[in-house]
Coordinates of C-alpha atoms and ligand atoms in Angstrom, one line a residue:
M1072 CA 30.5 -101.8 -144.4
S1073 CA 33.7 -103.3 -143.4
D1074 CA 36.1 -104.7 -145.9
D1075 CA 35.9 -108.0 -144.1
A1076 CA 32.2 -108.0 -143.9
R1077 CA 32.0 -110.7 -146.5
T1078 CA 34.0 -113.2 -144.5
L1079 CA 32.6 -112.0 -141.3
G1080 CA 29.3 -112.4 -142.8
A1081 CA 29.5 -115.7 -141.3
G1082 CA 28.9 -114.3 -137.9
R1083 CA 26.6 -111.5 -137.7
H1084 CA 23.1 -111.0 -137.4
L1085 CA 20.3 -108.6 -137.3
S1086 CA 16.9 -107.3 -136.9
R1087 CA 14.4 -104.6 -137.2
R1088 CA 10.9 -104.0 -136.2
Q1089 CA 8.2 -102.6 -137.9
F1090 CA 5.4 -100.9 -139.0
L1091 CA 4.2 -102.6 -142.0
G1092 CA 3.7 -100.0 -144.4
G1093 CA 1.5 -100.9 -147.2
T1094 CA -1.2 -102.4 -145.1
A1095 CA -2.0 -99.9 -142.5
A1096 CA -1.6 -102.4 -139.9
A1097 CA 1.4 -101.5 -138.0
L1098 CA 3.2 -104.0 -136.0
A1099 CA 2.2 -103.6 -132.5
L1100 CA 5.5 -103.6 -131.0
G1101 CA 4.6 -105.6 -128.2
G1102 CA 7.4 -104.4 -126.0
G1103 CA 7.4 -103.1 -122.5
A1104 CA 8.5 -99.8 -121.2
D1105 CA 11.3 -99.4 -123.6
A1106 CA 9.3 -100.2 -126.6
T1107 CA 6.7 -97.6 -126.4
V1108 CA 6.1 -97.7 -130.0
S1109 CA 2.6 -96.9 -131.1
A1110 CA 0.5 -99.5 -132.5
Q1111 CA -0.6 -97.4 -135.4
A1112 CA 1.5 -95.9 -138.1
T1113 CA 0.4 -94.0 -141.1
P1114 CA 1.2 -96.0 -144.2
A1115 CA 3.3 -94.1 -146.6
G1116 CA 1.2 -92.0 -148.8
A1117 CA -1.9 -92.1 -146.6
S1118 CA -1.6 -88.5 -145.5
A1119 CA -0.3 -86.8 -148.5
T1120 CA -0.4 -83.1 -148.0
T1121 CA 1.9 -82.2 -150.8
D1122 CA -0.8 -81.1 -153.1
G1123 CA -3.5 -80.5 -150.6
P1124 CA -4.2 -77.6 -148.4
G1125 CA -0.8 -77.5 -146.7
L1126 CA 0.4 -78.4 -143.3
A1127 CA 0.8 -76.0 -140.3
L1128 CA 2.9 -77.0 -137.3
I1129 CA 2.2 -74.9 -134.2
N1130 CA 3.2 -74.7 -130.5
G1131 CA 6.5 -76.5 -130.9
R1132 CA 10.1 -76.1 -130.2
I1133 CA 11.3 -76.3 -133.7
H1134 CA 15.1 -76.5 -134.0
T1135 CA 15.6 -75.1 -137.5
M1136 CA 19.3 -75.8 -137.8
D1137 CA 19.4 -72.7 -140.0
P1138 CA 22.7 -70.6 -140.0
D1139 CA 21.4 -68.6 -137.0
G1140 CA 20.4 -71.7 -135.1
R1141 CA 16.9 -70.3 -134.6
I1142 CA 14.4 -72.1 -132.5
V1143 CA 10.8 -71.2 -133.5
S1144 CA 7.3 -72.3 -132.6
Q1145 CA 5.7 -72.6 -136.0
A1146 CA 6.3 -73.8 -139.6
L1147 CA 4.0 -73.7 -142.6
V1148 CA 4.3 -76.1 -145.5
R1149 CA 2.9 -75.9 -149.0
G1150 CA 3.7 -77.9 -152.1
G1151 CA 6.1 -80.1 -150.0
R1152 CA 8.3 -77.2 -148.9
F1153 CA 8.5 -74.8 -146.0
V1154 CA 6.8 -71.5 -147.0
A1155 CA 7.0 -69.8 -143.6
V1156 CA 9.1 -70.6 -140.5
G1157 CA 8.9 -68.5 -137.3
D1158 CA 6.4 -67.4 -134.6
G1159 CA 3.0 -66.5 -135.9
V1160 CA 3.3 -67.7 -139.5
G1161 CA -0.4 -68.4 -140.0
Q1162 CA -2.3 -71.5 -140.7
A1163 CA -5.1 -70.6 -143.0
D1164 CA -6.4 -73.5 -145.1
A1165 CA -3.9 -75.9 -143.7
Q1166 CA -4.0 -79.2 -141.8
V1167 CA -2.9 -78.2 -138.4
V1168 CA -0.6 -80.3 -136.1
D1169 CA -0.5 -79.1 -132.5
L1170 CA 3.0 -80.0 -131.4
M1171 CA 2.1 -79.4 -127.7
G1172 CA 5.5 -78.1 -126.9
R1173 CA 7.4 -81.0 -128.5
T1174 CA 10.9 -80.8 -129.9
V1175 CA 11.1 -80.8 -133.7
I1176 CA 14.3 -81.4 -135.7
P1177 CA 15.0 -81.4 -139.4
G1178 CA 14.6 -84.9 -140.8
I1179 CA 17.7 -86.9 -140.1
I1180 CA 20.0 -87.7 -143.0
D1181 CA 22.1 -90.8 -142.7
A1182 CA 24.8 -90.0 -145.2
H1183 CA 26.0 -93.5 -145.6
N1184 CA 24.4 -96.8 -144.6
H1185 CA 23.3 -100.0 -146.2
I1186 CA 19.5 -99.7 -146.2
V1187 CA 19.2 -101.4 -149.5
L1188 CA 20.7 -104.6 -148.1
V1189 CA 18.3 -104.3 -145.1
G1190 CA 15.5 -103.9 -147.7
N1191 CA 16.4 -107.2 -149.3
R1192 CA 16.6 -109.5 -146.3
P1193 CA 14.9 -112.9 -146.5
G1194 CA 11.8 -113.7 -144.4
W1195 CA 9.9 -111.3 -142.3
H1196 CA 12.7 -109.0 -141.3
T1197 CA 11.8 -107.4 -138.0
P1198 CA 13.9 -104.5 -136.8
L1199 CA 14.6 -104.4 -133.0
E1200 CA 17.0 -101.4 -132.8
H1201 CA 14.7 -99.5 -130.4
V1202 CA 14.4 -102.4 -128.0
F1203 CA 16.8 -102.7 -125.0
T1204 CA 15.9 -105.9 -123.1
I1205 CA 15.5 -109.5 -124.1
P1206 CA 12.0 -109.8 -122.8
N1207 CA 11.0 -106.8 -124.9
A1208 CA 12.7 -108.2 -128.0
V1209 CA 10.9 -111.5 -127.6
A1210 CA 7.6 -109.6 -127.1
A1211 CA 8.3 -107.6 -130.3
L1212 CA 8.9 -110.9 -132.2
Q1213 CA 5.7 -112.4 -130.7
A1214 CA 3.8 -109.4 -131.9
R1215 CA 5.3 -109.7 -135.3
S1216 CA 4.3 -113.3 -135.6
A1217 CA 0.6 -112.3 -135.9
Q1218 CA 1.4 -111.0 -139.4
V1219 CA 3.6 -114.0 -140.4
P1220 CA 2.0 -117.1 -142.0
A1221 CA 2.8 -120.4 -140.1
G1222 CA 6.1 -121.9 -141.1
E1223 CA 7.6 -118.7 -142.4
F1224 CA 10.7 -117.2 -140.8
I1225 CA 10.8 -114.1 -138.7
T1226 CA 14.3 -112.7 -139.3
T1227 CA 16.5 -109.9 -138.0
I1228 CA 19.6 -109.8 -140.1
G1229 CA 22.2 -107.1 -139.7
P1230 CA 21.4 -104.1 -137.5
I1231 CA 21.0 -105.8 -134.1
A1232 CA 23.6 -106.3 -131.4
A1233 CA 24.1 -108.0 -128.1
R1234 CA 25.4 -104.7 -126.7
Q1235 CA 22.0 -103.0 -127.1
F1236 CA 20.4 -105.3 -124.6
A1237 CA 20.7 -104.9 -120.8
E1238 CA 21.6 -108.5 -120.7
Q1239 CA 24.6 -107.9 -123.1
R1240 CA 23.7 -111.0 -125.1
L1241 CA 21.2 -112.1 -127.8
P1242 CA 18.1 -114.1 -126.9
E1243 CA 18.7 -117.8 -126.8
L1244 CA 16.7 -120.7 -128.2
R1245 CA 14.6 -121.3 -125.1
E1246 CA 13.6 -117.6 -125.1
L1247 CA 12.9 -117.5 -128.8
D1248 CA 10.7 -120.5 -128.4
A1249 CA 8.1 -118.2 -127.0
V1250 CA 7.6 -117.0 -130.6
N1251 CA 5.4 -119.4 -132.5
R1252 CA 7.3 -119.1 -135.8
P1253 CA 10.8 -120.0 -136.9
V1254 CA 13.1 -117.2 -135.8
Y1255 CA 16.5 -116.3 -137.2
L1256 CA 18.7 -113.6 -135.7
Q1257 CA 22.0 -112.7 -137.3
A1258 CA 23.6 -109.8 -135.4
A1259 CA 26.1 -107.3 -136.3
Q1260 CA 27.7 -108.0 -133.0
G1261 CA 26.9 -110.9 -130.7
G1262 CA 26.4 -113.9 -132.9
T1263 CA 23.6 -115.8 -134.7
R1264 CA 20.6 -117.5 -133.0
T1265 CA 17.5 -119.5 -133.9
N1266 CA 14.7 -121.2 -132.1
T1267 CA 13.5 -124.8 -132.1
Q1268 CA 11.2 -124.3 -135.2
G1269 CA 14.1 -122.6 -137.0
R1270 CA 16.6 -125.2 -136.0
E1271 CA 14.5 -127.9 -137.5
W1272 CA 14.3 -126.2 -140.8
L1273 CA 18.0 -125.1 -140.8
E1274 CA 19.3 -128.6 -139.8
A1275 CA 17.5 -130.1 -142.7
R1276 CA 19.7 -127.9 -144.9
G1277 CA 23.0 -128.9 -143.3
V1278 CA 23.3 -126.0 -140.8
T1279 CA 24.8 -126.9 -137.4
V1280 CA 22.8 -125.4 -134.5
A1281 CA 24.0 -125.6 -130.9
A1282 CA 21.7 -126.4 -128.0
D1283 CA 21.3 -122.8 -127.1
G1284 CA 20.3 -122.0 -130.7
S1285 CA 23.7 -120.5 -131.6
I1286 CA 25.0 -120.9 -135.2
A1287 CA 28.7 -120.3 -135.8
G1288 CA 31.4 -120.6 -138.4
P1289 CA 30.6 -121.6 -142.0
S1290 CA 27.1 -122.6 -140.8
V1291 CA 26.1 -119.0 -140.6
G1292 CA 26.8 -118.4 -144.3
L1293 CA 24.9 -121.6 -145.2
A1294 CA 22.0 -120.6 -143.0
L1295 CA 21.7 -117.2 -144.6
Q1296 CA 22.1 -118.6 -148.1
S1297 CA 19.4 -121.2 -147.4
L1298 CA 17.0 -118.5 -146.1
R1299 CA 17.7 -116.4 -149.2
R1300 CA 17.0 -119.3 -151.5
E1301 CA 13.7 -120.1 -149.9
W1302 CA 12.3 -116.9 -148.6
L1303 CA 13.5 -114.1 -150.9
T1304 CA 11.2 -113.3 -153.8
P1305 CA 10.4 -110.0 -155.6
E1306 CA 7.3 -109.7 -153.4
T1307 CA 9.2 -110.3 -150.1
R1308 CA 11.8 -107.8 -151.2
R1309 CA 9.2 -105.1 -151.8
R1310 CA 7.7 -105.7 -148.4
A1311 CA 11.1 -105.7 -146.8
A1312 CA 12.2 -102.5 -148.6
L1313 CA 9.0 -100.6 -147.5
D1314 CA 9.3 -102.0 -143.9
A1315 CA 12.9 -100.9 -143.6
L1316 CA 12.3 -97.3 -144.7
Q1317 CA 9.1 -97.1 -142.6
Y1318 CA 10.8 -98.4 -139.5
Y1319 CA 13.6 -95.8 -139.7
A1320 CA 11.0 -93.1 -140.3
T1321 CA 9.8 -94.0 -136.8
L1322 CA 13.3 -93.0 -135.6
G1323 CA 13.3 -89.7 -137.6
I1324 CA 15.4 -90.7 -140.6
T1325 CA 14.0 -89.0 -143.8
T1326 CA 17.0 -89.4 -146.1
H1327 CA 19.3 -92.4 -146.6
R1328 CA 22.3 -92.5 -148.8
D1329 CA 23.0 -96.1 -149.6
S1330 CA 26.6 -97.1 -150.0
G1331 CA 26.1 -100.4 -151.8
A1332 CA 26.9 -104.0 -151.3
F1333 CA 29.3 -106.7 -152.6
H1334 CA 28.0 -108.2 -155.8
E1335 CA 26.9 -111.9 -156.0
D1336 CA 24.8 -113.2 -158.9
E1337 CA 23.0 -115.8 -156.8
A1338 CA 21.9 -116.2 -153.2
A1339 CA 25.0 -115.3 -151.2
T1340 CA 26.4 -116.5 -147.9
G1341 CA 27.7 -113.0 -146.9
I1342 CA 25.6 -110.6 -144.9
A1343 CA 27.0 -107.7 -147.0
S1344 CA 26.4 -109.4 -150.3
E1345 CA 23.5 -109.0 -152.8
N1346 CA 22.9 -108.9 -156.5
T1347 CA 23.9 -105.2 -156.9
Y1348 CA 22.3 -105.0 -160.3
R1349 CA 18.9 -106.1 -159.0
M1350 CA 18.8 -105.1 -155.3
H1351 CA 17.4 -101.6 -156.0
D1352 CA 14.4 -103.0 -157.9
P1353 CA 12.0 -103.0 -154.8
F1354 CA 13.0 -99.4 -154.0
L1355 CA 12.5 -98.3 -157.7
A1356 CA 9.1 -100.0 -157.6
L1357 CA 8.1 -98.1 -154.5
D1358 CA 9.2 -94.9 -156.1
R1359 CA 7.2 -95.5 -159.2
E1360 CA 4.2 -96.2 -157.0
G1361 CA 4.7 -93.0 -155.0
R1362 CA 5.0 -95.1 -151.8
L1363 CA 8.5 -94.3 -150.6
P1364 CA 8.3 -93.1 -146.9
A1365 CA 11.8 -91.6 -147.1
R1366 CA 14.3 -90.3 -149.6
L1367 CA 16.9 -92.7 -151.0
R1368 CA 20.2 -91.7 -152.6
I1369 CA 22.0 -94.5 -154.3
D1370 CA 25.8 -95.0 -154.7
F1371 CA 27.4 -97.8 -156.7
L1372 CA 30.0 -100.0 -155.1
H1373 CA 32.7 -101.4 -157.4
R1374 CA 35.6 -103.7 -156.6
D1375 CA 37.4 -104.3 -159.9
A1376 CA 40.9 -105.7 -159.3
P1377 CA 43.6 -103.2 -160.2
D1378 CA 45.2 -105.8 -162.6
A1379 CA 41.9 -106.9 -164.3
D1380 CA 42.1 -107.6 -168.0
P1381 CA 40.4 -105.9 -169.6
P1382 CA 40.8 -103.1 -167.0
L1383 CA 38.0 -101.8 -164.8
P1384 CA 35.4 -104.3 -166.2
T1385 CA 32.5 -103.1 -164.1
L1386 CA 33.5 -99.6 -163.2
S1387 CA 34.0 -98.4 -166.8
A1388 CA 30.7 -99.9 -167.9
R1389 CA 29.0 -98.0 -165.0
L1390 CA 30.7 -94.7 -165.9
K1391 CA 29.8 -95.1 -169.5
N1392 CA 26.2 -96.2 -169.1
S1393 CA 24.8 -94.6 -165.9
F1394 CA 24.1 -91.1 -164.7
P1395 CA 25.3 -89.6 -161.5
F1396 CA 22.9 -87.5 -159.4
F1397 CA 20.0 -88.5 -161.7
G1398 CA 16.4 -89.1 -160.6
N1399 CA 13.9 -87.2 -158.6
D1400 CA 13.6 -85.7 -155.1
W1401 CA 12.6 -89.0 -153.6
L1402 CA 15.1 -91.3 -155.3
R1403 CA 18.3 -90.3 -157.0
T1404 CA 21.6 -91.8 -158.0
G1405 CA 24.9 -90.5 -156.5
G1406 CA 28.4 -91.5 -157.2
I1407 CA 30.8 -94.5 -156.9
G1408 CA 31.3 -96.0 -153.4
E1409 CA 31.8 -97.0 -150.8
F1410 CA 34.5 -98.8 -152.7
T1411 CA 35.8 -97.4 -156.0
G1412 CA 37.9 -100.4 -156.9
G1413 CA 40.5 -100.6 -159.6
G1414 CA 43.2 -98.9 -157.6
V1415 CA 44.6 -95.5 -158.8
E1416 CA 43.4 -96.3 -162.4
G1417 CA 39.9 -96.6 -161.0
L1418 CA 40.2 -93.2 -159.4
R1419 CA 41.4 -91.7 -162.6
A1420 CA 38.4 -93.1 -164.5
I1421 CA 36.0 -91.7 -161.9
A1422 CA 37.8 -88.3 -162.0
R1423 CA 37.8 -88.2 -165.8
A1424 CA 34.0 -89.0 -165.8
G1425 CA 33.4 -86.2 -163.3
W1426 CA 31.8 -88.5 -160.8
R1427 CA 31.9 -88.5 -157.0
G1428 CA 34.0 -91.2 -155.5
E1429 CA 34.0 -92.6 -152.0
D1430 CA 36.2 -95.1 -150.1
H1431 CA 36.3 -96.0 -146.5
A1432 CA 39.2 -96.2 -144.2
L1433 CA 39.7 -98.7 -141.3
N1434 CA 42.9 -97.3 -139.9
L1435 CA 45.3 -94.4 -140.2
A1436 CA 47.6 -96.2 -142.6
G1437 CA 44.7 -97.0 -144.9
A1438 CA 43.4 -93.4 -144.7
T1439 CA 46.8 -92.0 -145.5
R1440 CA 47.1 -94.2 -148.5
L1441 CA 43.7 -93.2 -149.8
I1442 CA 44.7 -89.5 -149.5
E1443 CA 48.1 -90.1 -151.3
N1444 CA 46.3 -91.9 -154.2
R1445 CA 43.9 -89.0 -154.5
E1446 CA 46.7 -86.5 -154.5
L1447 CA 48.3 -88.4 -157.3
V1448 CA 45.1 -88.4 -159.4
N1449 CA 44.3 -84.7 -158.6
A1450 CA 47.7 -83.7 -160.0
E1451 CA 46.5 -85.0 -163.4
I1452 CA 42.8 -84.6 -163.2
P1453 CA 41.4 -82.0 -160.8
I1454 CA 38.9 -83.5 -158.3
A1455 CA 38.5 -80.5 -156.0
D1456 CA 35.0 -79.8 -157.3
L1457 CA 33.7 -83.3 -157.2
R1458 CA 33.2 -83.6 -153.4
W1459 CA 35.0 -86.9 -153.0
I1460 CA 34.3 -88.7 -149.6
L1461 CA 36.2 -90.6 -147.1
S1462 CA 33.9 -92.6 -144.8
H1463 CA 34.2 -93.9 -141.3
V1464 CA 37.6 -92.4 -140.8
P1465 CA 39.4 -93.6 -137.7
A1466 CA 42.4 -91.6 -136.4
F1467 CA 42.7 -88.7 -138.7
P1468 CA 45.3 -86.1 -137.6
P1469 CA 45.0 -82.5 -138.6
D1470 CA 47.8 -82.7 -141.2
L1471 CA 45.8 -85.4 -143.0
A1472 CA 42.6 -83.4 -142.7
D1473 CA 44.5 -80.4 -144.3
R1474 CA 45.6 -82.6 -147.2
A1475 CA 42.0 -84.0 -147.7
H1476 CA 40.6 -80.5 -147.5
V1477 CA 42.9 -79.2 -150.3
L1478 CA 41.5 -82.0 -152.5
G1479 CA 37.9 -80.7 -151.8
M1480 CA 37.1 -83.8 -149.9
G1481 CA 34.7 -84.4 -147.0
V1482 CA 34.8 -87.0 -144.2
L1483 CA 32.0 -89.0 -142.7
V1484 CA 32.1 -90.0 -139.1
G1485 CA 30.0 -92.4 -137.0
W1486 CA 30.0 -96.2 -136.8
G1487 CA 30.6 -96.4 -133.1
P1488 CA 28.0 -97.9 -130.7
L1489 CA 29.1 -101.5 -131.1
R1490 CA 32.8 -101.1 -131.2
S1491 CA 35.1 -101.7 -128.2
G1492 CA 38.6 -100.5 -127.4
T1493 CA 39.9 -97.1 -126.2
D1494 CA 40.4 -94.0 -128.2
L1495 CA 39.1 -95.7 -131.2
G1496 CA 38.2 -92.5 -133.0
P1497 CA 37.1 -90.8 -135.0
P1498 CA 38.4 -87.6 -133.4
Y1499 CA 35.0 -85.9 -133.6
R1500 CA 35.9 -82.7 -131.8
Q1501 CA 39.1 -82.2 -133.7
L1502 CA 37.4 -82.7 -137.0
V1503 CA 34.4 -80.4 -136.4
E1504 CA 37.0 -77.7 -135.4
H1505 CA 38.7 -78.2 -138.7
P1506 CA 37.5 -76.5 -141.9
I1507 CA 37.0 -79.8 -143.8
P1508 CA 33.3 -80.8 -144.4
V1509 CA 32.3 -83.4 -141.8
G1510 CA 29.0 -85.3 -141.8
Y1511 CA 27.3 -88.1 -139.9
H1512 CA 26.8 -91.7 -141.1
S1513 CA 25.8 -94.8 -139.3
D1514 CA 27.3 -97.3 -141.8
G1515 CA 24.6 -99.5 -140.5
G1516 CA 22.8 -102.5 -142.1
D1517 CA 25.3 -105.3 -141.9
I1518 CA 28.1 -104.5 -139.5
T1519 CA 26.4 -102.1 -137.2
V1520 CA 23.1 -100.4 -136.3
I1521 CA 21.3 -97.7 -138.3
N1522 CA 19.2 -96.3 -135.3
P1523 CA 20.6 -92.8 -135.3
W1524 CA 20.0 -92.3 -131.6
L1525 CA 22.2 -95.2 -130.6
N1526 CA 24.9 -93.6 -132.8
F1527 CA 24.2 -90.1 -131.4
Y1528 CA 24.5 -91.5 -127.9
T1529 CA 28.0 -92.7 -128.6
I1530 CA 29.1 -89.5 -130.2
A1531 CA 27.8 -87.4 -127.4
T1532 CA 28.8 -89.6 -124.4
G1533 CA 31.9 -91.3 -125.8
L1534 CA 30.4 -94.6 -124.7
N1535 CA 29.6 -97.7 -126.7
L1536 CA 26.3 -99.4 -126.0
S1537 CA 27.9 -101.5 -123.2
G1538 CA 28.9 -98.2 -121.5
E1539 CA 32.6 -98.5 -122.2
P1540 CA 34.5 -95.3 -123.1
I1541 CA 35.8 -95.5 -126.7
L1542 CA 36.3 -91.9 -127.8
G1543 CA 38.8 -90.3 -125.3
D1544 CA 38.1 -86.6 -125.1
Q1545 CA 36.6 -86.3 -128.6
T1546 CA 32.9 -86.2 -127.8
L1547 CA 30.6 -83.6 -129.2
T1548 CA 27.6 -81.7 -127.7
R1549 CA 24.2 -83.0 -128.6
E1550 CA 23.7 -79.8 -130.7
Q1551 CA 26.9 -80.5 -132.7
T1552 CA 25.9 -84.2 -133.0
L1553 CA 22.4 -83.4 -134.4
S1554 CA 23.8 -80.7 -136.7
L1555 CA 26.2 -83.3 -138.2
A1556 CA 23.2 -85.5 -139.1
T1557 CA 21.1 -82.7 -140.5
T1558 CA 22.5 -79.5 -141.9
A1559 CA 26.1 -80.7 -142.2
N1560 CA 25.0 -83.6 -144.4
K1561 CA 23.7 -81.2 -147.2
W1562 CA 27.3 -81.2 -148.5
F1563 CA 27.5 -85.0 -148.6
I1564 CA 24.3 -85.5 -150.5
R1565 CA 24.9 -82.4 -152.6
E1566 CA 21.5 -80.9 -151.9
D1567 CA 21.2 -77.6 -150.2
D1568 CA 17.4 -77.8 -149.7
L1569 CA 17.3 -80.6 -147.2
G1570 CA 18.7 -80.8 -143.6
S1571 CA 17.4 -77.6 -142.2
I1572 CA 14.0 -76.0 -141.6
E1573 CA 14.1 -73.0 -143.8
V1574 CA 11.8 -71.3 -146.2
G1575 CA 12.2 -73.0 -149.6
N1576 CA 13.6 -76.2 -148.3
H1577 CA 11.8 -79.6 -148.6
A1578 CA 9.5 -80.0 -145.6
D1579 CA 11.3 -83.0 -143.9
L1580 CA 11.2 -83.1 -140.1
A1581 CA 10.7 -85.3 -137.1
V1582 CA 8.6 -84.4 -134.0
L1583 CA 10.3 -86.2 -131.2
D1584 CA 8.8 -88.0 -128.3
R1585 CA 11.2 -86.2 -125.9
D1586 CA 13.5 -83.2 -125.8
C1587 CA 16.7 -84.8 -127.1
F1588 CA 18.7 -81.8 -126.1
T1589 CA 18.0 -82.0 -122.4
V1590 CA 17.0 -85.6 -121.4
S1591 CA 19.4 -87.9 -119.6
D1592 CA 21.9 -89.9 -121.7
E1593 CA 19.9 -93.1 -121.2
D1594 CA 16.7 -91.3 -122.4
F1595 CA 18.6 -89.7 -125.2
K1596 CA 19.4 -93.2 -126.6
R1597 CA 15.7 -94.1 -126.6
T1598 CA 14.5 -91.1 -128.6
R1599 CA 11.8 -91.8 -131.2
S1600 CA 9.7 -89.8 -133.6
L1601 CA 6.1 -89.2 -132.9
L1602 CA 5.4 -87.8 -136.3
T1603 CA 7.7 -87.8 -139.3
V1604 CA 7.1 -85.6 -142.4
V1605 CA 8.9 -86.0 -145.7
G1606 CA 8.2 -83.4 -148.4
G1607 CA 5.1 -82.2 -146.5
K1608 CA 3.8 -85.8 -146.4
I1609 CA 3.2 -87.4 -143.0
V1610 CA 5.0 -90.8 -143.4
H1611 CA 4.8 -91.9 -139.8
D1612 CA 2.3 -90.9 -137.1
D1613 CA 2.1 -92.4 -133.6
G1614 CA -1.3 -90.8 -133.3
V1615 CA -0.3 -88.8 -130.2
L1616 CA -0.5 -85.3 -131.6
P1617 CA -3.8 -83.7 -132.5
V1618 CA -4.1 -83.2 -136.3
A1619 CA -6.9 -81.0 -137.4
S1620 CA -8.2 -80.6 -140.9
P1621 CA -8.5 -77.1 -142.3
Ligands
ZN572 ZN1 29.5 -98.8 -145.4

């Protein structure tokens, strides 16, 4: 999330597409060639194998991401964990998935995004991050409309961008009019759009809509606030939360670390704002019902003013009354971030309480100040064992990495595909060659996309989604990129038994629809998961691979 996301909130927009968990009916994605998403997805929980006979994966190219970098053909899962990984591990009494030579990777860990915001979007939020042309986006929205009652909004708010489309723009009103429902798109990059049905509803609430369906300036905040007032209820939040997690399971994400939102008590105008004391409710409900299709790790964002009186009004209450790293394997709390708030005094309070703290940096001056403040606190209260995090670092020279490393910190990198400019950073190559822990995050949900493959594309090619070079000579290999998003992220979520396919680890993996290590750059960007497994449970299944009962 960007510091200015709140004000910018008035100009972004989003989307997502979806398999409607819950009801087995998946959204037929309607798209064309670039939207080869299957029309069937397994609803979360429908194929639980955790307590059953077990799951055997055979005939694959399983990239274990273990310390030896082994690639094996088989893995056996029981009780939600890998019990054998290799070639010829046996399959007795197990449900058998024939991988037919497909590439398998450990489930992707997005170590910092804003999935909880995405799970609280008003209307029928429809993700479109796997769609690359406007006709296919419109087709996906048309397909979605079959599930949406007349008069209700189809929305895509946050992780969608003009840059993802070949046309390098968002759909316009005349194109969105092919969808027989009100449509509202608010993109992380490229503007805000509606169609004729949406315009009618929005104009009645004082929103200014241009002839091409564009909404700009303060009208964007008013539009979003109006949608939240009308189309956000506990039930819609539950649906949106499940949809969001289910959608990203189709892209191979099995663990999200959520890095919070800006607090507003009531329906807010900002895309990065929510009621941060209530926004986790739908996810907590899904967890109680055993329906989460991915793991969720929750950090708490605080923004107390350094001169507040009494001091640290929200942060000190949090530290006194909450538990860090508390929960279960599916849903667990984390630390404070991605803003700690309260200045150096806030950092002292977090250090004293023994919590993890995370802040983000938008430029080198900001990153340097953050390190200086932590050095100050560390001299009084050691933080080296607390794994504090700096996220989306920009330029980050080796001497600064040295200083952060001494403090026991790690840095998260990513947040690239929508940016423009040259040598924007982060310096991926320099950082992975440094001993400091480095992990991958999308930071997606409000100011950028969550689709990991769009992010991986930028890291591995150095190009943004418009094809412009933004990373100088700091690109990584695909192997390095994938390892940042899997095994390297163990450190950031403080869990050693995720992120690699090894005996004893949670059985989280994605069977990919292509070999992400060898396909062309354009195809790499379009990678999807055919079958996603979390804790031995099949949470997404395109129905392509034969699955045989024991
Ligand atoms: Zn963020």
